[in-house]
Short mmCIF file of C-alpha atoms and ligand atoms in Angstrom, two decimals:
data_model
loop_
_atom_site.label_atom_id
_atom_site.label_comp_id
_atom_site.label_asym_id
_atom_site.label_seq_id
_atom_site.Cartn_x
_atom_site.Cartn_y
_atom_site.Cartn_z
CA MET A 237 -31.08 33.58 289.57
CA ASN A 238 -32.48 36.60 291.37
CA VAL A 239 -34.78 38.81 289.34
CA LYS A 240 -32.76 41.92 288.66
CA PRO A 241 -33.79 44.18 285.77
CA HIS A 242 -30.93 46.48 284.77
CA GLY A 243 -32.99 49.51 283.81
CA ILE A 244 -36.20 50.86 282.33
CA HIS A 245 -36.91 49.24 278.96
CA HIS A 246 -39.86 51.36 277.79
CA VAL A 247 -42.95 53.22 278.90
CA THR A 248 -46.27 52.75 277.08
CA ALA A 249 -49.02 55.37 277.29
CA ILE A 250 -52.44 56.19 275.85
CA ALA A 251 -52.92 59.11 273.46
CA SER A 252 -55.90 60.49 271.55
CA ASP A 253 -55.03 61.80 268.09
CA PRO A 254 -52.20 59.82 266.44
CA GLN A 255 -51.09 62.68 264.17
CA ALA A 256 -50.82 65.13 267.07
CA ASN A 257 -48.86 62.46 268.95
CA VAL A 258 -46.40 61.99 266.07
CA ASN A 259 -45.96 65.73 265.70
CA PHE A 260 -45.28 66.31 269.40
CA TYR A 261 -42.80 63.51 269.97
CA THR A 262 -40.87 63.87 266.73
CA LYS A 263 -41.02 67.60 266.03
CA VAL A 264 -41.22 69.10 269.53
CA LEU A 265 -39.30 66.59 271.65
CA GLY A 266 -37.06 65.42 268.79
CA LEU A 267 -37.40 61.68 269.30
CA ARG A 268 -37.19 59.32 266.35
CA LEU A 269 -40.32 57.41 265.34
CA VAL A 270 -38.66 54.00 265.29
CA LYS A 271 -41.67 51.80 264.60
CA GLN A 272 -45.13 52.11 263.13
CA THR A 273 -47.06 49.03 264.10
CA VAL A 274 -50.37 48.11 265.75
CA ASN A 275 -51.43 46.99 269.20
CA PHE A 276 -50.94 43.23 268.76
CA ASP A 277 -53.88 42.62 271.14
CA ALA A 278 -56.16 45.09 269.25
CA PRO A 279 -54.83 45.46 265.68
CA ASN A 280 -57.20 48.28 264.73
CA VAL A 281 -55.19 50.57 267.07
CA TRP A 282 -51.82 52.08 266.21
CA HIS A 283 -48.79 51.27 268.34
CA LEU A 284 -46.21 54.00 267.77
CA TYR A 285 -42.69 53.67 269.19
CA TYR A 286 -40.38 56.63 269.73
CA GLY A 287 -36.78 56.47 270.89
CA ASP A 288 -33.21 57.27 270.04
CA GLU A 289 -31.68 56.54 266.65
CA ALA A 290 -32.01 52.76 267.07
CA GLY A 291 -34.79 52.63 269.65
CA ARG A 292 -32.40 51.28 272.25
CA PRO A 293 -33.88 49.97 275.50
CA ALA A 294 -34.24 52.81 278.04
CA SER A 295 -34.89 55.31 275.24
CA ILE A 296 -38.34 54.06 274.24
CA LEU A 297 -41.72 55.69 274.82
CA THR A 298 -44.66 54.10 273.01
CA PHE A 299 -48.31 55.04 272.51
CA PHE A 300 -51.64 53.47 271.77
CA PRO A 301 -53.52 56.38 270.14
CA TRP A 302 -57.34 56.12 270.38
CA PRO A 303 -59.01 59.09 268.67
CA GLY A 304 -61.69 60.47 270.98
CA VAL A 305 -60.48 58.63 274.10
CA THR A 306 -61.67 60.10 277.42
CA PRO A 307 -58.96 62.13 279.14
CA GLY A 308 -57.40 60.26 282.06
CA ARG A 309 -56.53 61.58 285.48
CA GLU A 310 -53.31 61.30 287.46
CA GLY A 311 -53.56 59.47 290.77
CA ALA A 312 -52.73 56.41 292.80
CA GLY A 313 -52.12 53.20 290.89
CA LEU A 314 -50.58 54.91 287.86
CA THR A 315 -47.15 56.11 286.88
CA THR A 316 -47.62 59.85 286.76
CA ALA A 317 -44.39 61.34 285.48
CA THR A 318 -42.22 60.06 282.68
CA ALA A 319 -38.83 61.73 282.88
CA PHE A 320 -36.27 62.03 280.10
CA SER A 321 -32.60 62.78 280.47
CA VAL A 322 -31.32 65.91 278.74
CA PRO A 323 -27.79 67.35 278.83
CA PRO A 324 -26.72 69.63 281.66
CA GLU A 325 -27.08 73.29 280.60
CA SER A 326 -29.91 72.43 278.18
CA ILE A 327 -32.93 73.39 280.33
CA GLY A 328 -32.83 76.99 279.08
CA PHE A 329 -33.01 75.72 275.49
CA TRP A 330 -35.99 73.47 276.27
CA HIS A 331 -37.75 76.16 278.29
CA GLU A 332 -37.47 78.63 275.41
CA ARG A 333 -38.56 75.97 272.94
CA ALA A 334 -41.66 75.12 275.00
CA LYS A 335 -42.62 78.81 275.09
CA ARG A 336 -41.99 79.31 271.39
CA LEU A 337 -43.93 76.21 270.31
CA GLY A 338 -46.85 76.82 272.67
CA VAL A 339 -46.24 73.69 274.76
CA LEU A 340 -47.75 73.68 278.26
CA PHE A 341 -45.02 73.66 280.90
CA GLU A 342 -44.21 74.42 284.53
CA ALA A 343 -41.30 76.76 285.30
CA PRO A 344 -37.98 74.91 285.76
CA VAL A 345 -37.09 73.87 289.31
CA VAL A 346 -33.98 72.46 290.93
CA ARG A 347 -34.47 68.98 292.35
CA GLY A 348 -31.47 67.49 294.13
CA ASP A 349 -28.50 68.34 291.88
CA SER A 350 -30.50 68.70 288.68
CA GLU A 351 -32.64 71.26 286.93
CA VAL A 352 -36.01 69.85 285.91
CA LEU A 353 -38.50 71.20 283.37
CA THR A 354 -42.02 69.73 283.35
CA LEU A 355 -43.87 69.66 280.01
CA PHE A 356 -47.28 68.36 279.02
CA ASP A 357 -47.97 66.76 275.67
CA ASN A 358 -51.14 67.43 273.67
CA ASP A 359 -53.06 64.91 275.82
CA GLY A 360 -51.85 66.46 279.08
CA MET A 361 -49.38 63.69 279.80
CA ARG A 362 -46.76 64.80 282.35
CA LEU A 363 -43.20 64.66 281.05
CA GLU A 364 -40.08 65.83 282.82
CA LEU A 365 -36.75 66.81 281.32
CA ILE A 366 -33.99 66.24 283.85
CA ALA A 367 -30.62 67.88 283.18
CA ALA A 368 -28.53 64.89 284.16
CA ALA A 369 -24.77 64.98 284.52
CA GLY A 370 -22.92 61.81 283.64
CA ASP A 371 -25.38 60.36 281.11
CA GLN A 372 -23.11 59.14 278.31
CA ARG A 373 -25.89 58.33 275.83
CA SER A 374 -26.02 60.56 272.78
CA GLY A 375 -29.31 61.96 271.61
CA TRP A 376 -30.67 61.59 268.09
CA ASP A 377 -29.55 64.38 265.78
CA GLY A 378 -32.22 63.86 263.13
CA VAL A 379 -34.30 66.94 263.97
CA GLY A 380 -33.00 70.07 262.26
CA ASP A 381 -33.74 72.65 264.93
CA ILE A 382 -32.48 70.62 267.93
CA PRO A 383 -28.66 70.62 268.14
CA GLN A 384 -27.32 67.23 269.16
CA GLU A 385 -25.78 68.73 272.30
CA MET A 386 -29.31 69.62 273.47
CA ALA A 387 -31.09 66.44 272.36
CA VAL A 388 -33.06 64.10 274.61
CA ARG A 389 -30.83 61.16 275.55
CA GLY A 390 -33.44 58.66 276.65
CA LEU A 391 -35.62 57.87 279.63
CA HIS A 392 -34.40 58.95 283.06
CA THR A 393 -36.94 58.06 285.77
CA ILE A 394 -40.49 56.82 286.10
CA THR A 395 -42.60 57.95 289.03
CA LEU A 396 -45.29 55.71 290.52
CA SER A 397 -48.14 57.33 292.47
CA GLU A 398 -49.36 55.18 295.34
CA HIS A 399 -51.63 55.19 298.39
CA SER A 400 -48.88 53.65 300.51
CA LEU A 401 -45.18 53.18 300.08
CA ASP A 402 -44.38 49.90 301.79
CA PRO A 403 -46.12 47.26 299.64
CA THR A 404 -44.68 48.72 296.42
CA ALA A 405 -41.25 49.27 297.99
CA SER A 406 -41.19 45.61 299.07
CA MET A 407 -41.92 44.40 295.57
CA LEU A 408 -39.25 46.65 294.06
CA THR A 409 -36.54 45.61 296.50
CA GLU A 410 -37.40 42.03 297.45
CA PHE A 411 -38.86 40.75 294.16
CA LEU A 412 -37.17 42.97 291.56
CA GLY A 413 -33.74 43.42 293.14
CA MET A 414 -33.80 47.24 293.23
CA GLN A 415 -31.85 49.21 295.84
CA LEU A 416 -33.41 51.91 297.99
CA HIS A 417 -31.48 55.04 297.02
CA GLY A 418 -33.14 57.66 299.19
CA GLU A 419 -36.31 58.26 301.16
CA SER A 420 -37.92 61.49 302.27
CA GLY A 421 -41.38 61.69 303.81
CA ASP A 422 -43.81 59.92 301.53
CA SER A 423 -41.41 59.50 298.62
CA ALA A 424 -38.55 57.13 297.92
CA SER A 425 -36.29 56.40 294.99
CA PHE A 426 -34.91 53.07 293.87
CA ASP A 427 -31.98 52.15 291.65
CA MET A 428 -31.61 49.32 289.18
CA GLY A 429 -27.95 48.38 288.71
CA LEU A 430 -25.94 51.57 289.15
CA GLY A 431 -29.10 53.68 289.07
CA GLY A 432 -29.10 57.14 287.52
CA ALA A 433 -30.53 58.02 284.12
CA GLY A 434 -32.59 55.16 282.66
CA ALA A 435 -32.44 53.08 285.82
CA THR A 436 -34.40 54.98 288.49
CA VAL A 437 -37.88 54.38 289.89
CA GLN A 438 -39.43 57.03 292.11
CA VAL A 439 -42.42 56.21 294.32
CA GLN A 440 -44.64 59.06 295.49
CA ALA A 441 -46.90 57.69 298.21
CA GLY A 442 -49.68 59.34 300.22
CA VAL A 443 -51.74 59.94 297.08
CA ALA A 444 -55.39 59.72 298.13
CA GLU A 445 -57.32 59.72 294.89
CA ARG A 446 -57.15 56.80 292.51
CA GLY A 447 -55.94 57.64 289.00
CA LEU A 448 -58.03 57.06 285.88
CA GLN A 449 -56.17 55.25 283.14
CA ALA A 450 -57.22 56.84 279.82
CA GLY A 451 -55.92 59.50 277.42
CA GLY A 452 -52.67 61.14 278.53
CA THR A 453 -51.81 58.51 281.13
CA VAL A 454 -49.32 55.67 281.20
CA HIS A 455 -50.56 52.16 280.47
CA HIS A 456 -47.53 50.25 281.77
CA VAL A 457 -43.81 50.48 282.38
CA ALA A 458 -41.35 47.85 281.25
CA PHE A 459 -38.04 46.88 282.85
CA ARG A 460 -35.08 45.32 281.11
CA ALA A 461 -34.08 41.67 280.94
CA PRO A 462 -30.93 40.92 278.94
CA ASP A 463 -32.31 37.92 277.03
CA LEU A 464 -35.06 35.32 276.82
CA LEU A 465 -33.35 32.63 278.91
CA THR A 466 -32.89 35.05 281.77
CA MET A 467 -36.48 36.19 281.50
CA GLU A 468 -37.76 32.62 281.56
CA SER A 469 -35.94 31.99 284.83
CA TRP A 470 -37.16 35.31 286.27
CA ARG A 471 -40.73 34.36 285.36
CA GLN A 472 -40.41 31.10 287.27
CA GLU A 473 -38.98 32.90 290.25
CA LEU A 474 -41.78 35.48 290.33
CA LEU A 475 -44.39 32.71 290.02
CA GLY A 476 -42.68 30.94 292.91
CA LYS A 477 -43.14 34.08 295.01
CA GLY A 478 -46.85 34.11 294.23
CA VAL A 479 -46.79 36.92 291.64
CA LEU A 480 -49.46 36.47 288.94
CA VAL A 481 -47.23 36.67 285.88
CA THR A 482 -48.51 36.22 282.33
CA GLU A 483 -47.14 33.77 279.80
CA ILE A 484 -44.19 35.03 277.74
CA MET A 485 -45.60 37.14 274.89
CA ASP A 486 -43.92 37.68 271.54
CA ARG A 487 -43.85 41.43 270.93
CA GLN A 488 -41.74 41.01 267.78
CA TYR A 489 -39.09 43.52 268.89
CA PHE A 490 -38.76 41.95 272.36
CA LYS A 491 -40.37 39.21 274.46
CA SER A 492 -42.48 40.23 277.43
CA ILE A 493 -44.13 39.19 280.66
CA TYR A 494 -46.62 41.29 282.63
CA PHE A 495 -47.75 41.50 286.25
CA ARG A 496 -49.13 44.15 288.63
CA GLU A 497 -47.34 45.69 291.55
CA PRO A 498 -49.35 45.86 294.81
CA GLY A 499 -50.50 49.46 294.21
CA GLY A 500 -51.97 48.54 290.82
CA VAL A 501 -49.39 49.75 288.29
CA LEU A 502 -48.95 47.30 285.41
CA PHE A 503 -45.32 46.20 285.12
CA GLU A 504 -43.72 44.43 282.18
CA ILE A 505 -40.32 42.83 281.84
CA ALA A 506 -39.03 42.99 278.27
CA THR A 507 -35.91 41.54 276.70
CA ASP A 508 -33.23 43.79 275.21
CA GLU A 509 -33.21 41.49 272.17
CA PRO A 510 -33.85 41.44 269.24
CA GLY A 511 -34.61 45.16 268.74
CA PHE A 512 -36.27 47.30 266.09
CA ASP A 513 -34.09 46.47 263.10
CA ILE A 514 -35.39 42.90 263.01
CA ASP A 515 -37.92 43.75 260.26
CA GLU A 516 -36.52 46.88 258.58
CA PRO A 517 -33.06 48.45 258.23
CA LEU A 518 -31.86 50.94 260.84
CA LEU A 519 -31.89 53.79 258.33
CA GLU A 520 -35.53 53.16 257.43
CA LEU A 521 -37.01 52.64 260.88
CA GLY A 522 -40.53 53.95 261.40
CA ARG A 523 -41.39 54.95 257.85
CA LYS A 524 -44.01 52.30 257.09
CA LEU A 525 -46.53 50.11 258.87
CA LYS A 526 -44.82 46.92 260.03
CA LEU A 527 -46.84 43.92 261.13
CA PRO A 528 -45.74 40.70 262.84
CA PRO A 529 -46.00 37.58 260.65
CA TRP A 530 -49.25 36.45 262.27
CA LEU A 531 -51.02 39.74 261.38
CA GLU A 532 -49.53 40.13 257.88
CA PRO A 533 -52.42 38.15 256.24
CA SER A 534 -54.84 40.81 257.57
CA ARG A 535 -52.74 43.77 256.38
CA GLU A 536 -55.33 45.25 254.01
CA GLN A 537 -58.10 45.17 256.58
CA ILE A 538 -55.80 46.60 259.27
CA GLU A 539 -54.57 49.41 257.01
CA ASN A 540 -58.16 50.36 256.19
CA SER A 541 -59.14 50.48 259.85
CA LEU A 542 -56.25 52.69 261.05
CA PRO A 543 -56.52 56.50 261.08
CA ARG A 544 -54.08 57.98 258.55
CA ILE A 545 -50.84 59.48 259.82
CA GLU A 546 -48.09 61.39 258.06
CA VAL A 547 -44.55 61.15 259.34
ZN1 LIG B 656 -44.78 47.31 276.84
#
């Protein structure tokens, strides 16, 4: 079976203050906090998941907040823009909202057929809101001052910054089954499946300076595999092509493998199953600290080591 992820699964980034992170993504951007857990590889660090009502794949942005972390720097070897899909005609609403709430932003521009508003979160992370026609996903309507017809619908595009285009483009097309959608100068876009919102990767090449992965930058981007069996066969296929892929990791809400693309960006493939309601009901997602069974015996120690957050 050819490796062929059918979209973006999630993006994981590094933040500084966890409370400021919760406030920005829930109250400003209107995402739902769908899981409070810890970094399974470093359980004294929060792992906060935001998404749509259910935290569906392609809606999820997650953070490792490290209070006092050094600010990072955009540049080659990192994904530098995380774009969300918002309804057509909603850019004016988001522009006004950014001004009113004191969020840093760049004036809206038209890119291709879509209006785009760039925002920066409290750690300077670059976010784009793309007014995308034809995105049938409905946003979460749990935030009082964001009408559902304006709400963020999920991830749209991730942008990789690279020294050179070709090595990364080869991995995306030949190893990961993506289709070249368009190319202009040093940049190219790639579709997974039908492409569009939630299934687009943009590569911006010709970036001279190397990025610094720290506060306000993306740690990795994950692509979607339908289920574990498929992912197991994809792992074998990538290994057969000489890609250094990790073992399959149990992330509780999905299973994952990791590898680096030639320009240095950390990629993950994550299964759509089982999802965030595996350990708490849909209506109660994100209200309390959830731990996987193997960390539950250390709950007291973990709770004492985490900075307090209020949601
Ligand atoms: Zn991940």
